[in-house]
CSV table of C-alpha atoms in Angstrom, one decimal:
chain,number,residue,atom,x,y,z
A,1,UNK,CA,40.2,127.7,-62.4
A,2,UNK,CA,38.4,124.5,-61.2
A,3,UNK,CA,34.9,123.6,-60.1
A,4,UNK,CA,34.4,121.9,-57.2
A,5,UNK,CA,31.8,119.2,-57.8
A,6,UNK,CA,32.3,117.1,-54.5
A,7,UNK,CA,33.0,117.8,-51.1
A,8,UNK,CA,34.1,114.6,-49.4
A,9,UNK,CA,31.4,113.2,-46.5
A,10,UNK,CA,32.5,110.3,-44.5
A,11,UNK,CA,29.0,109.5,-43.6
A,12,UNK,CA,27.4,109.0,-47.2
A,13,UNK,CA,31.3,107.3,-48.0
A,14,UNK,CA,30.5,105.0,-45.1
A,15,UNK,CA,27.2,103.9,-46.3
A,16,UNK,CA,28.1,103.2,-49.9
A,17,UNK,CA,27.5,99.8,-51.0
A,18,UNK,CA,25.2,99.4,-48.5
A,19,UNK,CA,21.4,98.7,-48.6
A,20,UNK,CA,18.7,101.3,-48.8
A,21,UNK,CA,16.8,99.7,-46.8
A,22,UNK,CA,16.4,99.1,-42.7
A,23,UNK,CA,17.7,95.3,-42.4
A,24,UNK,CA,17.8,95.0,-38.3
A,25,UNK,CA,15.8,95.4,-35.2
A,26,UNK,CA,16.6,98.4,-33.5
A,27,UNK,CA,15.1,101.5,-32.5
A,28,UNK,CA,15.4,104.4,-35.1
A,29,UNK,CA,14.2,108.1,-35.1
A,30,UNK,CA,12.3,108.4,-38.9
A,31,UNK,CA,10.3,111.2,-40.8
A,32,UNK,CA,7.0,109.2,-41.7
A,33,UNK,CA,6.8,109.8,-45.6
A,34,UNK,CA,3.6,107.2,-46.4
A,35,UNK,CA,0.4,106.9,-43.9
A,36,UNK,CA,-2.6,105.0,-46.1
A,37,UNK,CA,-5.3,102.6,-45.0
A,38,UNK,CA,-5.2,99.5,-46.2
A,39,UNK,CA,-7.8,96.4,-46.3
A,40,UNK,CA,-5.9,92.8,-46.8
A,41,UNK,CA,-7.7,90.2,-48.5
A,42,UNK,CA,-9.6,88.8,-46.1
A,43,UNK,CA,-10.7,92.1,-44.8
A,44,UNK,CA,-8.9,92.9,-41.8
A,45,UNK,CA,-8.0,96.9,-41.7
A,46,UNK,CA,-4.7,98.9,-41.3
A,47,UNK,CA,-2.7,101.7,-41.5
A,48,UNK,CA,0.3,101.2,-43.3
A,49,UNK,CA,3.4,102.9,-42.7
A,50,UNK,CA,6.5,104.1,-45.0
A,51,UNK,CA,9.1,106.0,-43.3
A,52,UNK,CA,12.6,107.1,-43.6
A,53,UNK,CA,15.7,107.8,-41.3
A,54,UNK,CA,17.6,110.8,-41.5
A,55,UNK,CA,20.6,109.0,-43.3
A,56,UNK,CA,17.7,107.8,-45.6
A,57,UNK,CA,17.5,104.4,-45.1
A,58,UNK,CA,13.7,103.9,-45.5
A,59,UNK,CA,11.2,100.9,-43.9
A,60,UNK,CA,8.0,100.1,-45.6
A,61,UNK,CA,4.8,97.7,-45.1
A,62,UNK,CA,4.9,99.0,-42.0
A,63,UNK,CA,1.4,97.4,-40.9
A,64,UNK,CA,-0.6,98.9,-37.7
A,65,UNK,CA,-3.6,96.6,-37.3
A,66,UNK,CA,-6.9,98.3,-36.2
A,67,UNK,CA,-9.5,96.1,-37.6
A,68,UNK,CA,-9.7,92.0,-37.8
A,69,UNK,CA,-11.6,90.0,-40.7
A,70,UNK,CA,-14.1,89.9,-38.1
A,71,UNK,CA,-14.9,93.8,-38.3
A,72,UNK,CA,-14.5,93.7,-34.6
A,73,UNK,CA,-11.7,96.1,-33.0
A,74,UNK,CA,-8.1,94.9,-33.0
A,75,UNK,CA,-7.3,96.7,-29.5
A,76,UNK,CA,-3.2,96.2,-29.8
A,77,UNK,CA,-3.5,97.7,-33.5
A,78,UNK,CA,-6.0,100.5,-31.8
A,79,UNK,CA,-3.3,101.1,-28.9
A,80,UNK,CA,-0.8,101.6,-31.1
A,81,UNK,CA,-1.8,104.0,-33.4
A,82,UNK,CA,-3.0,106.4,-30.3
A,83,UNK,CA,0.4,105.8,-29.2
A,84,UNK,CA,1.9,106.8,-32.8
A,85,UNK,CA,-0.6,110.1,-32.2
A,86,UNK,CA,0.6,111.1,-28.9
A,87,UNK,CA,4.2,110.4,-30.0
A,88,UNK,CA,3.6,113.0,-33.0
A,89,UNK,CA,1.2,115.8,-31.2
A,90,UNK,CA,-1.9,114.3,-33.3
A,91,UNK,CA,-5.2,114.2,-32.1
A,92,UNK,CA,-7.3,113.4,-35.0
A,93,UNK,CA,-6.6,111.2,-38.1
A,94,UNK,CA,-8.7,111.5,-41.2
A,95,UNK,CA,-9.0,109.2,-44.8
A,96,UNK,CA,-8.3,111.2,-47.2
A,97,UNK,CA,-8.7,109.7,-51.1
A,98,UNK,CA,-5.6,110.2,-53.1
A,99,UNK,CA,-6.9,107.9,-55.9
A,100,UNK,CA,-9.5,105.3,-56.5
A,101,UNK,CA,-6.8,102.5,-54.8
A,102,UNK,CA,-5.4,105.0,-52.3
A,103,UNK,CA,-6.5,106.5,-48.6
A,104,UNK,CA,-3.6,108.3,-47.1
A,105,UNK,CA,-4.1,110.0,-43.4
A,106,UNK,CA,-2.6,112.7,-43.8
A,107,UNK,CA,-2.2,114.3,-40.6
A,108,UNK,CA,0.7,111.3,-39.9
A,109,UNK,CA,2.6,112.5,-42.8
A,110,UNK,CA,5.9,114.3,-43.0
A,111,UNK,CA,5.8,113.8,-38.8
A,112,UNK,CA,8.8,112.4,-37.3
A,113,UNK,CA,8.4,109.8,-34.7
A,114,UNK,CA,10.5,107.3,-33.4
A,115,UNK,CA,10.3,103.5,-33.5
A,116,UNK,CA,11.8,100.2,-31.9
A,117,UNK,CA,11.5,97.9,-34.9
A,118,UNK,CA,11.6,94.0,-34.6
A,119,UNK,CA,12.4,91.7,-37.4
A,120,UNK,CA,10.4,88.8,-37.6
A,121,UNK,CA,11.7,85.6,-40.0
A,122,UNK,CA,9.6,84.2,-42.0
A,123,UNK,CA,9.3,81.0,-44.7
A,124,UNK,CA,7.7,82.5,-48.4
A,125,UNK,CA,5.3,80.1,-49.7
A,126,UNK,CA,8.5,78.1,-52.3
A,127,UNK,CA,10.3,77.4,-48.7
A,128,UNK,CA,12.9,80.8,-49.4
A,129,UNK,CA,13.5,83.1,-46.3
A,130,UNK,CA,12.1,86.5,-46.1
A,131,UNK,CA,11.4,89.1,-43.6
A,132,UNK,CA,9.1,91.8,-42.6
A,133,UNK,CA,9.1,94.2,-39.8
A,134,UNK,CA,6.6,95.1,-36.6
A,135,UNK,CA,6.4,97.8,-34.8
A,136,UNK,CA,7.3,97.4,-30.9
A,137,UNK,CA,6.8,100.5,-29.6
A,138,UNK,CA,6.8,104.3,-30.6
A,139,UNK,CA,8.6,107.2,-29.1
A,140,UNK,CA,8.7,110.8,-29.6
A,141,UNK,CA,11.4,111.7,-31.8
A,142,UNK,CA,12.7,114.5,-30.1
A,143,UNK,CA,13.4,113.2,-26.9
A,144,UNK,CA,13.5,109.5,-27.1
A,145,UNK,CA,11.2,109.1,-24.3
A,146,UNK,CA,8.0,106.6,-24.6
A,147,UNK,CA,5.0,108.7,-24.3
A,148,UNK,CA,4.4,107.4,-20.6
A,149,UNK,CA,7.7,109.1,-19.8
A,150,UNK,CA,6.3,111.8,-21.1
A,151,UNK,CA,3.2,111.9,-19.5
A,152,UNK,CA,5.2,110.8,-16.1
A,153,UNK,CA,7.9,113.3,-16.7
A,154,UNK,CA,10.2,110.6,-16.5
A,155,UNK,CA,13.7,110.2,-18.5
A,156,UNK,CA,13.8,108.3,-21.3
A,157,UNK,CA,15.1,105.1,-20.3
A,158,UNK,CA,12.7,102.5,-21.9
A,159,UNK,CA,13.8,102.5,-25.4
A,160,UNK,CA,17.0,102.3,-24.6
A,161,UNK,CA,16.2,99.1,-22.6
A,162,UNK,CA,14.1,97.5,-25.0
A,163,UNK,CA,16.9,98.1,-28.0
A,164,UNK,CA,19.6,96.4,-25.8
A,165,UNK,CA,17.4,93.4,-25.6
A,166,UNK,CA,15.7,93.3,-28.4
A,167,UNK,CA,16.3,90.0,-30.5
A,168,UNK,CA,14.6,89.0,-34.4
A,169,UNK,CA,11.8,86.7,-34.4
A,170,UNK,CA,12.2,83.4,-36.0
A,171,UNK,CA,8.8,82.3,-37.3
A,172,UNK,CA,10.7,80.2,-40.3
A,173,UNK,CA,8.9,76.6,-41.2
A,174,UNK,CA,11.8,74.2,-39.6
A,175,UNK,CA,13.1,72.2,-42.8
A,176,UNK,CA,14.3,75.7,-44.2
A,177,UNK,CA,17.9,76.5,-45.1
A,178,UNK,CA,17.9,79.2,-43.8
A,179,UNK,CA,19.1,81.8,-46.6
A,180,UNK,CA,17.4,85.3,-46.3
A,181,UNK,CA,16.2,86.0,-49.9
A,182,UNK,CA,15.1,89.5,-49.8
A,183,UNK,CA,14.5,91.5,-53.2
A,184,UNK,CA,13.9,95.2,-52.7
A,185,UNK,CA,14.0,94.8,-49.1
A,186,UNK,CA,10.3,93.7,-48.2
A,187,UNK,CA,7.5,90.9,-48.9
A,188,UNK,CA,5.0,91.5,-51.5
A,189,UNK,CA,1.7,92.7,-50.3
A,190,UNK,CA,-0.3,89.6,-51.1
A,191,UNK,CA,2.0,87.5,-49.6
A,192,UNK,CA,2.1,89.9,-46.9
A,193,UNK,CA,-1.3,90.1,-46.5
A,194,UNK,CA,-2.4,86.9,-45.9
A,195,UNK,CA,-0.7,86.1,-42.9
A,196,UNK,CA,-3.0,88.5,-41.4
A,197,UNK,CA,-6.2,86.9,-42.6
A,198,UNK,CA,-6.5,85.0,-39.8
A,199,UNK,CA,-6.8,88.1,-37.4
């Protein structure tokens, strides 16, 4: 008598070899697995994202601005994350300590919520190409519809619009060559980080 130990699935046999990781601009439905507030260097205030699709490809450093170095109001960042709470049926977000280095909200966890992703090219400081991602635009995960659908009672057309014309950002230094050099799929937070000390 024999054990069966596998059962053959063409989806996971499809993705084998490939990365982990979310690699293009697209819009994709995730489960949220990571809200925490994060201050950058220079001061300026976000909530960072980690999230994961249902064939578990996962994004992280997913960085919602709210607050600029300034302490004023970043109104896009501000926007956004009321859009991220009407997409998920939130209305209130709290900080809750996990650890001295950590403040998670956790009301955003474990929610799943979709979101048209952008990939933005960028030059590290040695002149090597990396890449990070931005948030375009959420939309609820259930429907695909943009929360002013929603609200409109509208179809969900938008995203659908905004994917098939949605192209990567080049924000390289020209001189580069040009050769994405990516370990573990995202920039360091430092790194990361500083290009926002200017907000």
């Amino acid at each position: 008598m024999s054990n069966v130990i596998f059962t053959y699935n063409q989806e996971q046999a499809l993705s084998a070899g490939q990365s982990g990781f979310i690699n293009e601009s697209g819009a994709y439905i995730f489960t949220i697995t990571e809200a925490k507030c994060m201050t950058s260097s220079g001061g300026a205030k976000s909530i960072e994202f980690s999230v994961e699709a249902d064939d578990g490809r996962k994004a992280n450093y997913l960085n919602v601005y709210t607050e600029k170095k300034d302490k004023t109001p970043n109104q896009f960042g501000i926007n956004m994350i009321n859009a991220i709470m009407g997409c998920t049926s939130v209305n209130s977000l709290t900080m809750v300590m996990k650890d001295i280095n950590t403040h998670l909200v956790p009301e955003l966890i474990g929610k799943r919520v979709g979101f048209v992703l952008q990939k933005t090219l960028k030059s590290k400081q040695d002149g090597s190409d990396t890449y990070n991602f931005d948030i375009r635009i959420p939309f609820i995960a259930q429907t695909n519809q943009t929360l002013q659908e929603k609200i409109d009672g509208k179809p969900a057309e938008t995203i659908a619009k905004i994917a098939s014309t949605l192209k990567d950002k080049d924000e390289r230094k020209q001189g580069n060559n040009h050769q994405p050099q990516h370990s573990g799929g995202y920039p360091g937070d430092d790194q990361f980080f500083n290009q926002y000390d200017n907000i």
